[in-house]
Amino acid sequence: MNINKQQLADLNKTNLKNHQTHFDFLAQSLSNSGTDVYALLAKLAEFQVAIPSWALGAGGTRFGRFSFSGEPASLEQKIEDIGLIHSLTQTAGAISLHIPWDVPNDYNAIKELAALHNIKFDAVNSNTFQDQKNQKESYKYGSLSNTSAAVREQAIAHNKEVVEIGNKLGSKALTVWLADGSSFPGQNNFQTALTHTQNSLISIYEDMPADWKLYIEYKPYEPNFYSTVIQDWGTSLMLANGCGERAYTLVDLGHHLPNTNIEQIVSILMLKGKLGGFHFNDSKYGDDDLTVGSIKPYALFLIFNELVYGMQNNPQNPELGWMIDASHNVKDPLEDLIQSLEAIQEAYAKALLIDQNALRAAQEANDVTACQELLQNAYRTDVRPLIREARLRHGGALNPIEAYRALEVRKNLINERGNKTVATGL
Ligand code: LRH
Ligand code: MN
């Protein structure tokens, strides 16, 4: 199924007048307060978020998985689904593959199909947290940190193979997330596990093409429930520094213990020039992988405030990798991803409204109330007309979810694919 711009233009007609009224009003009031609305629209348009190839079907937990009809059964169909999301939102111009869940059969065909949908290949993800059929060594007791050199060698070789696959597709970054850890006190020697992990990562890093980046993703627990080798941002930063200047920390929003100040972590990593990218999602308790902005939208806004400040003041930090990492247990995966993209754009647009110079001045003056007023005025601004205008100017839908339903996308996908197809992934 494809969605063409004319279909969307026709659908937009019903909301166009209403949108124009809201946009003109907001643009006028923002210009009055000195905001360059067209610069903001340009920033929103160039802001592209990578869609995880492993989150286009129904997710599940150990307690069960409720399938979703019309799921993509191949990498080709996954790219088509992301093409649908990108047509509607104009902000999903990239895919992040997970290997071996998404190994291309025909690289040229896959690259052509992605180009057809204006989709680039963002970071590729290795997988040493599951044993594949006919795999020689098991990752039951870890991979890059395993006490067995044979297991570590196998895991290192897998990561090098993932880089080769990504390199053929035009990707420029490898994301390593390790489940490695222990579930009981005494099970692991922490120092040996970390030292093995460092040396394994160095071997992977040194084998990467010179223009590639390594993203090291941390997580406090799950699937191990007593210790995780790469448990927090400090450990990831230490390992990145141990590898070299093209190794960075990747922040998955769900990988923090309750009430962790994630925006402070983001700020420090940018100051150190070591923030590589994000896995956006939301959570109430653990690594829930819920829709972005569905639980803690203000926290997401505060993170984007630090990102905007960092992008204006930390040239030492590279261009960031923007990716979603979610799992859809009860919602249509495509609708869920569309809502996540909207929440990310909204947090970014609100953060761009903050007068960073005025905020710095109020901070220097310890005028706490003024600091809060500057943040909350921006947060309380309804920026949806801006995001709609940015989409409209690039041929997208004024209201993507409304258009998704009006075009009966899910029904069409089921007609094309049947309702038994199951997508690889989580
Ligand atoms: C681990 C994680 C990691 C992926 C996996 C799918 O929780 O966030 O980024 O490899 O989810
Ligand atoms: Mn993640």
Short mmCIF file of N, CA and C in Angstrom, two decimals, residues 282-375:
data_model
loop_
_atom_site.label_atom_id
_atom_site.label_comp_id
_atom_site.label_asym_id
_atom_site.label_seq_id
_atom_site.Cartn_x
_atom_site.Cartn_y
_atom_site.Cartn_z
N ASP A 282 8.41 5.84 26.53
CA ASP A 282 8.03 6.33 27.85
C ASP A 282 7.75 5.14 28.76
N SER A 283 7.73 5.42 30.06
CA SER A 283 7.53 4.31 30.99
C SER A 283 7.02 4.84 32.32
N LYS A 284 6.31 3.99 33.06
CA LYS A 284 5.80 4.34 34.39
C LYS A 284 6.62 3.64 35.46
N TYR A 285 7.07 2.45 35.15
CA TYR A 285 7.76 1.63 36.17
C TYR A 285 9.14 1.18 35.68
N GLY A 286 9.18 0.30 34.66
CA GLY A 286 10.46 -0.27 34.19
C GLY A 286 10.71 0.10 32.76
N ASP A 287 11.31 -0.82 32.01
CA ASP A 287 11.55 -0.59 30.58
C ASP A 287 10.28 -0.93 29.81
N ASP A 288 9.25 -0.12 30.03
CA ASP A 288 7.91 -0.44 29.54
C ASP A 288 7.74 -0.20 28.05
N ASP A 289 8.65 0.56 27.43
CA ASP A 289 8.59 0.81 25.98
C ASP A 289 7.23 1.31 25.52
N LEU A 290 6.65 2.25 26.27
CA LEU A 290 5.34 2.80 25.93
C LEU A 290 5.47 3.98 24.95
N THR A 291 4.32 4.45 24.46
CA THR A 291 4.30 5.57 23.51
C THR A 291 5.03 6.78 24.08
N VAL A 292 5.89 7.40 23.31
CA VAL A 292 6.65 8.56 23.77
C VAL A 292 5.68 9.64 24.26
N GLY A 293 5.98 10.23 25.40
CA GLY A 293 5.18 11.35 25.91
C GLY A 293 3.84 10.94 26.49
N SER A 294 3.58 9.64 26.58
CA SER A 294 2.26 9.19 27.07
C SER A 294 2.19 9.16 28.59
N ILE A 295 3.33 9.16 29.27
CA ILE A 295 3.35 9.08 30.74
C ILE A 295 3.98 10.34 31.34
N LYS A 296 5.19 10.73 30.84
CA LYS A 296 5.92 11.87 31.44
C LYS A 296 6.28 12.92 30.37
N PRO A 297 5.27 13.59 29.75
CA PRO A 297 5.58 14.56 28.67
C PRO A 297 6.45 15.73 29.14
N TYR A 298 6.31 16.17 30.41
CA TYR A 298 7.11 17.30 30.86
C TYR A 298 8.59 16.89 30.97
N ALA A 299 8.83 15.65 31.41
CA ALA A 299 10.21 15.16 31.50
C ALA A 299 10.85 15.15 30.11
N LEU A 300 10.08 14.74 29.09
CA LEU A 300 10.61 14.73 27.72
C LEU A 300 10.94 16.16 27.27
N PHE A 301 10.07 17.10 27.64
CA PHE A 301 10.31 18.52 27.31
C PHE A 301 11.60 19.01 27.96
N LEU A 302 11.83 18.65 29.23
CA LEU A 302 13.04 19.08 29.94
C LEU A 302 14.30 18.47 29.29
N ILE A 303 14.16 17.25 28.78
CA ILE A 303 15.29 16.63 28.07
C ILE A 303 15.59 17.42 26.79
N PHE A 304 14.55 17.81 26.06
CA PHE A 304 14.77 18.59 24.83
C PHE A 304 15.29 19.98 25.13
N ASN A 305 14.95 20.52 26.31
CA ASN A 305 15.54 21.82 26.68
C ASN A 305 17.05 21.68 26.77
N GLU A 306 17.54 20.61 27.40
CA GLU A 306 19.00 20.39 27.51
C GLU A 306 19.60 20.10 26.14
N LEU A 307 18.83 19.41 25.27
CA LEU A 307 19.33 19.10 23.92
C LEU A 307 19.48 20.38 23.10
N VAL A 308 18.47 21.25 23.18
CA VAL A 308 18.53 22.52 22.43
C VAL A 308 19.69 23.36 22.92
N TYR A 309 19.85 23.44 24.26
CA TYR A 309 20.99 24.20 24.82
C TYR A 309 22.31 23.58 24.33
N GLY A 310 22.37 22.25 24.39
CA GLY A 310 23.59 21.55 23.97
C GLY A 310 23.88 21.74 22.49
N MET A 311 22.83 21.71 21.66
CA MET A 311 23.04 21.88 20.21
C MET A 311 23.49 23.30 19.90
N GLN A 312 23.15 24.26 20.78
CA GLN A 312 23.58 25.65 20.58
C GLN A 312 24.95 25.94 21.20
N ASN A 313 25.35 25.14 22.23
CA ASN A 313 26.56 25.50 22.99
C ASN A 313 27.64 24.41 23.04
N ASN A 314 27.36 23.22 22.53
CA ASN A 314 28.35 22.13 22.62
C ASN A 314 28.76 21.61 21.25
N PRO A 315 29.53 22.40 20.48
CA PRO A 315 29.97 21.92 19.17
C PRO A 315 30.83 20.65 19.29
N GLN A 316 31.31 20.36 20.50
CA GLN A 316 32.13 19.16 20.71
C GLN A 316 31.29 17.88 20.61
N ASN A 317 29.94 18.02 20.69
CA ASN A 317 29.10 16.83 20.62
C ASN A 317 28.62 16.63 19.18
N PRO A 318 28.71 15.38 18.69
CA PRO A 318 28.36 15.16 17.28
C PRO A 318 26.87 15.27 17.03
N GLU A 319 26.49 15.18 15.75
CA GLU A 319 25.07 15.14 15.39
C GLU A 319 24.46 13.91 16.06
N LEU A 320 23.27 14.07 16.58
CA LEU A 320 22.68 13.00 17.40
C LEU A 320 21.89 12.00 16.56
N GLY A 321 21.83 10.75 17.05
CA GLY A 321 21.00 9.72 16.42
C GLY A 321 19.64 9.71 17.10
N TRP A 322 18.59 10.08 16.37
CA TRP A 322 17.24 10.13 16.94
C TRP A 322 16.51 8.84 16.54
N MET A 323 16.17 8.00 17.50
CA MET A 323 15.50 6.73 17.19
C MET A 323 14.41 6.47 18.22
N ILE A 324 13.37 5.77 17.81
CA ILE A 324 12.34 5.31 18.74
C ILE A 324 12.66 3.85 19.09
N ASP A 325 12.38 3.46 20.31
CA ASP A 325 12.49 2.05 20.69
C ASP A 325 11.26 1.75 21.55
N ALA A 326 10.26 1.17 20.92
CA ALA A 326 9.00 0.94 21.63
C ALA A 326 8.50 -0.47 21.35
N SER A 327 7.49 -0.88 22.08
CA SER A 327 6.89 -2.19 21.90
C SER A 327 5.39 -2.04 22.08
N HIS A 328 4.62 -2.58 21.17
CA HIS A 328 3.19 -2.29 21.15
C HIS A 328 2.37 -3.52 21.55
N ASN A 329 1.94 -3.57 22.80
CA ASN A 329 1.22 -4.76 23.29
C ASN A 329 -0.27 -4.67 23.03
N VAL A 330 -0.84 -3.46 23.00
CA VAL A 330 -2.30 -3.35 22.86
C VAL A 330 -2.74 -2.38 21.75
N LYS A 331 -1.80 -1.65 21.13
CA LYS A 331 -2.21 -0.65 20.12
C LYS A 331 -1.69 -1.05 18.74
N ASP A 332 -2.34 -0.50 17.69
CA ASP A 332 -1.86 -0.67 16.32
C ASP A 332 -0.45 -0.10 16.27
N PRO A 333 0.55 -0.92 15.91
CA PRO A 333 1.95 -0.45 15.94
C PRO A 333 2.17 0.85 15.16
N LEU A 334 1.52 0.98 14.01
CA LEU A 334 1.74 2.18 13.19
C LEU A 334 1.11 3.41 13.84
N GLU A 335 -0.08 3.25 14.43
CA GLU A 335 -0.70 4.39 15.12
C GLU A 335 0.16 4.79 16.32
N ASP A 336 0.70 3.78 17.03
CA ASP A 336 1.53 4.05 18.21
C ASP A 336 2.78 4.84 17.81
N LEU A 337 3.41 4.42 16.72
CA LEU A 337 4.63 5.11 16.26
C LEU A 337 4.31 6.53 15.79
N ILE A 338 3.16 6.71 15.14
CA ILE A 338 2.76 8.06 14.69
C ILE A 338 2.58 8.97 15.90
N GLN A 339 1.94 8.45 16.95
CA GLN A 339 1.74 9.26 18.16
C GLN A 339 3.08 9.58 18.83
N SER A 340 3.99 8.61 18.82
CA SER A 340 5.32 8.87 19.41
C SER A 340 6.04 9.97 18.65
N LEU A 341 5.96 9.93 17.32
CA LEU A 341 6.63 10.96 16.50
C LEU A 341 6.05 12.34 16.82
N GLU A 342 4.72 12.39 16.98
CA GLU A 342 4.06 13.66 17.29
C GLU A 342 4.56 14.20 18.64
N ALA A 343 4.68 13.30 19.63
CA ALA A 343 5.12 13.73 20.97
C ALA A 343 6.57 14.22 20.95
N ILE A 344 7.40 13.58 20.15
CA ILE A 344 8.81 14.00 20.05
C ILE A 344 8.90 15.37 19.39
N GLN A 345 8.16 15.55 18.28
CA GLN A 345 8.18 16.85 17.58
C GLN A 345 7.65 17.95 18.50
N GLU A 346 6.62 17.60 19.29
CA GLU A 346 6.01 18.61 20.18
C GLU A 346 7.01 19.04 21.25
N ALA A 347 7.70 18.06 21.86
CA ALA A 347 8.67 18.39 22.91
C ALA A 347 9.80 19.25 22.33
N TYR A 348 10.24 18.90 21.12
CA TYR A 348 11.32 19.65 20.46
C TYR A 348 10.86 21.07 20.15
N ALA A 349 9.67 21.21 19.57
CA ALA A 349 9.15 22.55 19.19
C ALA A 349 8.98 23.43 20.43
N LYS A 350 8.45 22.86 21.53
CA LYS A 350 8.26 23.65 22.75
C LYS A 350 9.63 24.07 23.31
N ALA A 351 10.61 23.16 23.25
CA ALA A 351 11.95 23.49 23.76
C ALA A 351 12.61 24.59 22.91
N LEU A 352 12.30 24.60 21.61
CA LEU A 352 12.86 25.64 20.73
C LEU A 352 12.26 27.01 21.03
N LEU A 353 11.13 27.05 21.76
CA LEU A 353 10.51 28.33 22.12
C LEU A 353 11.15 28.95 23.35
N ILE A 354 11.96 28.17 24.08
CA ILE A 354 12.59 28.70 25.29
C ILE A 354 13.66 29.72 24.90
N ASP A 355 13.61 30.91 25.52
CA ASP A 355 14.64 31.93 25.28
C ASP A 355 15.86 31.54 26.12
N GLN A 356 16.79 30.80 25.50
CA GLN A 356 17.94 30.24 26.25
C GLN A 356 18.80 31.35 26.87
N ASN A 357 18.91 32.50 26.20
CA ASN A 357 19.73 33.59 26.77
C ASN A 357 19.07 34.16 28.01
N ALA A 358 17.75 34.35 27.94
CA ALA A 358 17.01 34.87 29.10
C ALA A 358 17.10 33.85 30.25
N LEU A 359 17.05 32.58 29.90
CA LEU A 359 17.15 31.54 30.93
C LEU A 359 18.52 31.56 31.58
N ARG A 360 19.57 31.71 30.78
CA ARG A 360 20.93 31.78 31.34
C ARG A 360 21.04 32.96 32.29
N ALA A 361 20.46 34.10 31.86
CA ALA A 361 20.55 35.32 32.69
C ALA A 361 19.81 35.11 34.02
N ALA A 362 18.64 34.50 33.95
CA ALA A 362 17.86 34.25 35.18
C ALA A 362 18.59 33.26 36.08
N GLN A 363 19.26 32.25 35.46
CA GLN A 363 20.01 31.26 36.24
C GLN A 363 21.20 31.94 36.93
N GLU A 364 21.89 32.79 36.17
CA GLU A 364 23.05 33.50 36.75
C GLU A 364 22.60 34.38 37.91
N ALA A 365 21.37 34.92 37.79
CA ALA A 365 20.84 35.82 38.84
C ALA A 365 20.12 35.05 39.94
N ASN A 366 20.12 33.69 39.79
CA ASN A 366 19.39 32.86 40.78
C ASN A 366 17.95 33.33 40.95
N ASP A 367 17.37 33.79 39.84
CA ASP A 367 15.95 34.17 39.86
C ASP A 367 15.15 32.92 39.51
N VAL A 368 14.94 32.10 40.53
CA VAL A 368 14.35 30.78 40.33
C VAL A 368 12.97 30.85 39.68
N THR A 369 12.16 31.78 40.15
CA THR A 369 10.81 31.90 39.58
C THR A 369 10.86 32.23 38.09
N ALA A 370 11.76 33.15 37.75
CA ALA A 370 11.88 33.53 36.33
C ALA A 370 12.31 32.33 35.49
N CYS A 371 13.21 31.51 36.03
CA CYS A 371 13.65 30.31 35.31
C CYS A 371 12.45 29.40 35.01
N GLN A 372 11.64 29.20 36.05
CA GLN A 372 10.47 28.32 35.88
C GLN A 372 9.49 28.93 34.87
N GLU A 373 9.27 30.24 34.98
CA GLU A 373 8.31 30.90 34.08
C GLU A 373 8.77 30.75 32.63
N LEU A 374 10.06 30.88 32.39
CA LEU A 374 10.57 30.75 31.02
C LEU A 374 10.33 29.35 30.47
N LEU A 375 10.55 28.34 31.31
CA LEU A 375 10.33 26.96 30.85
C LEU A 375 8.84 26.69 30.66
#
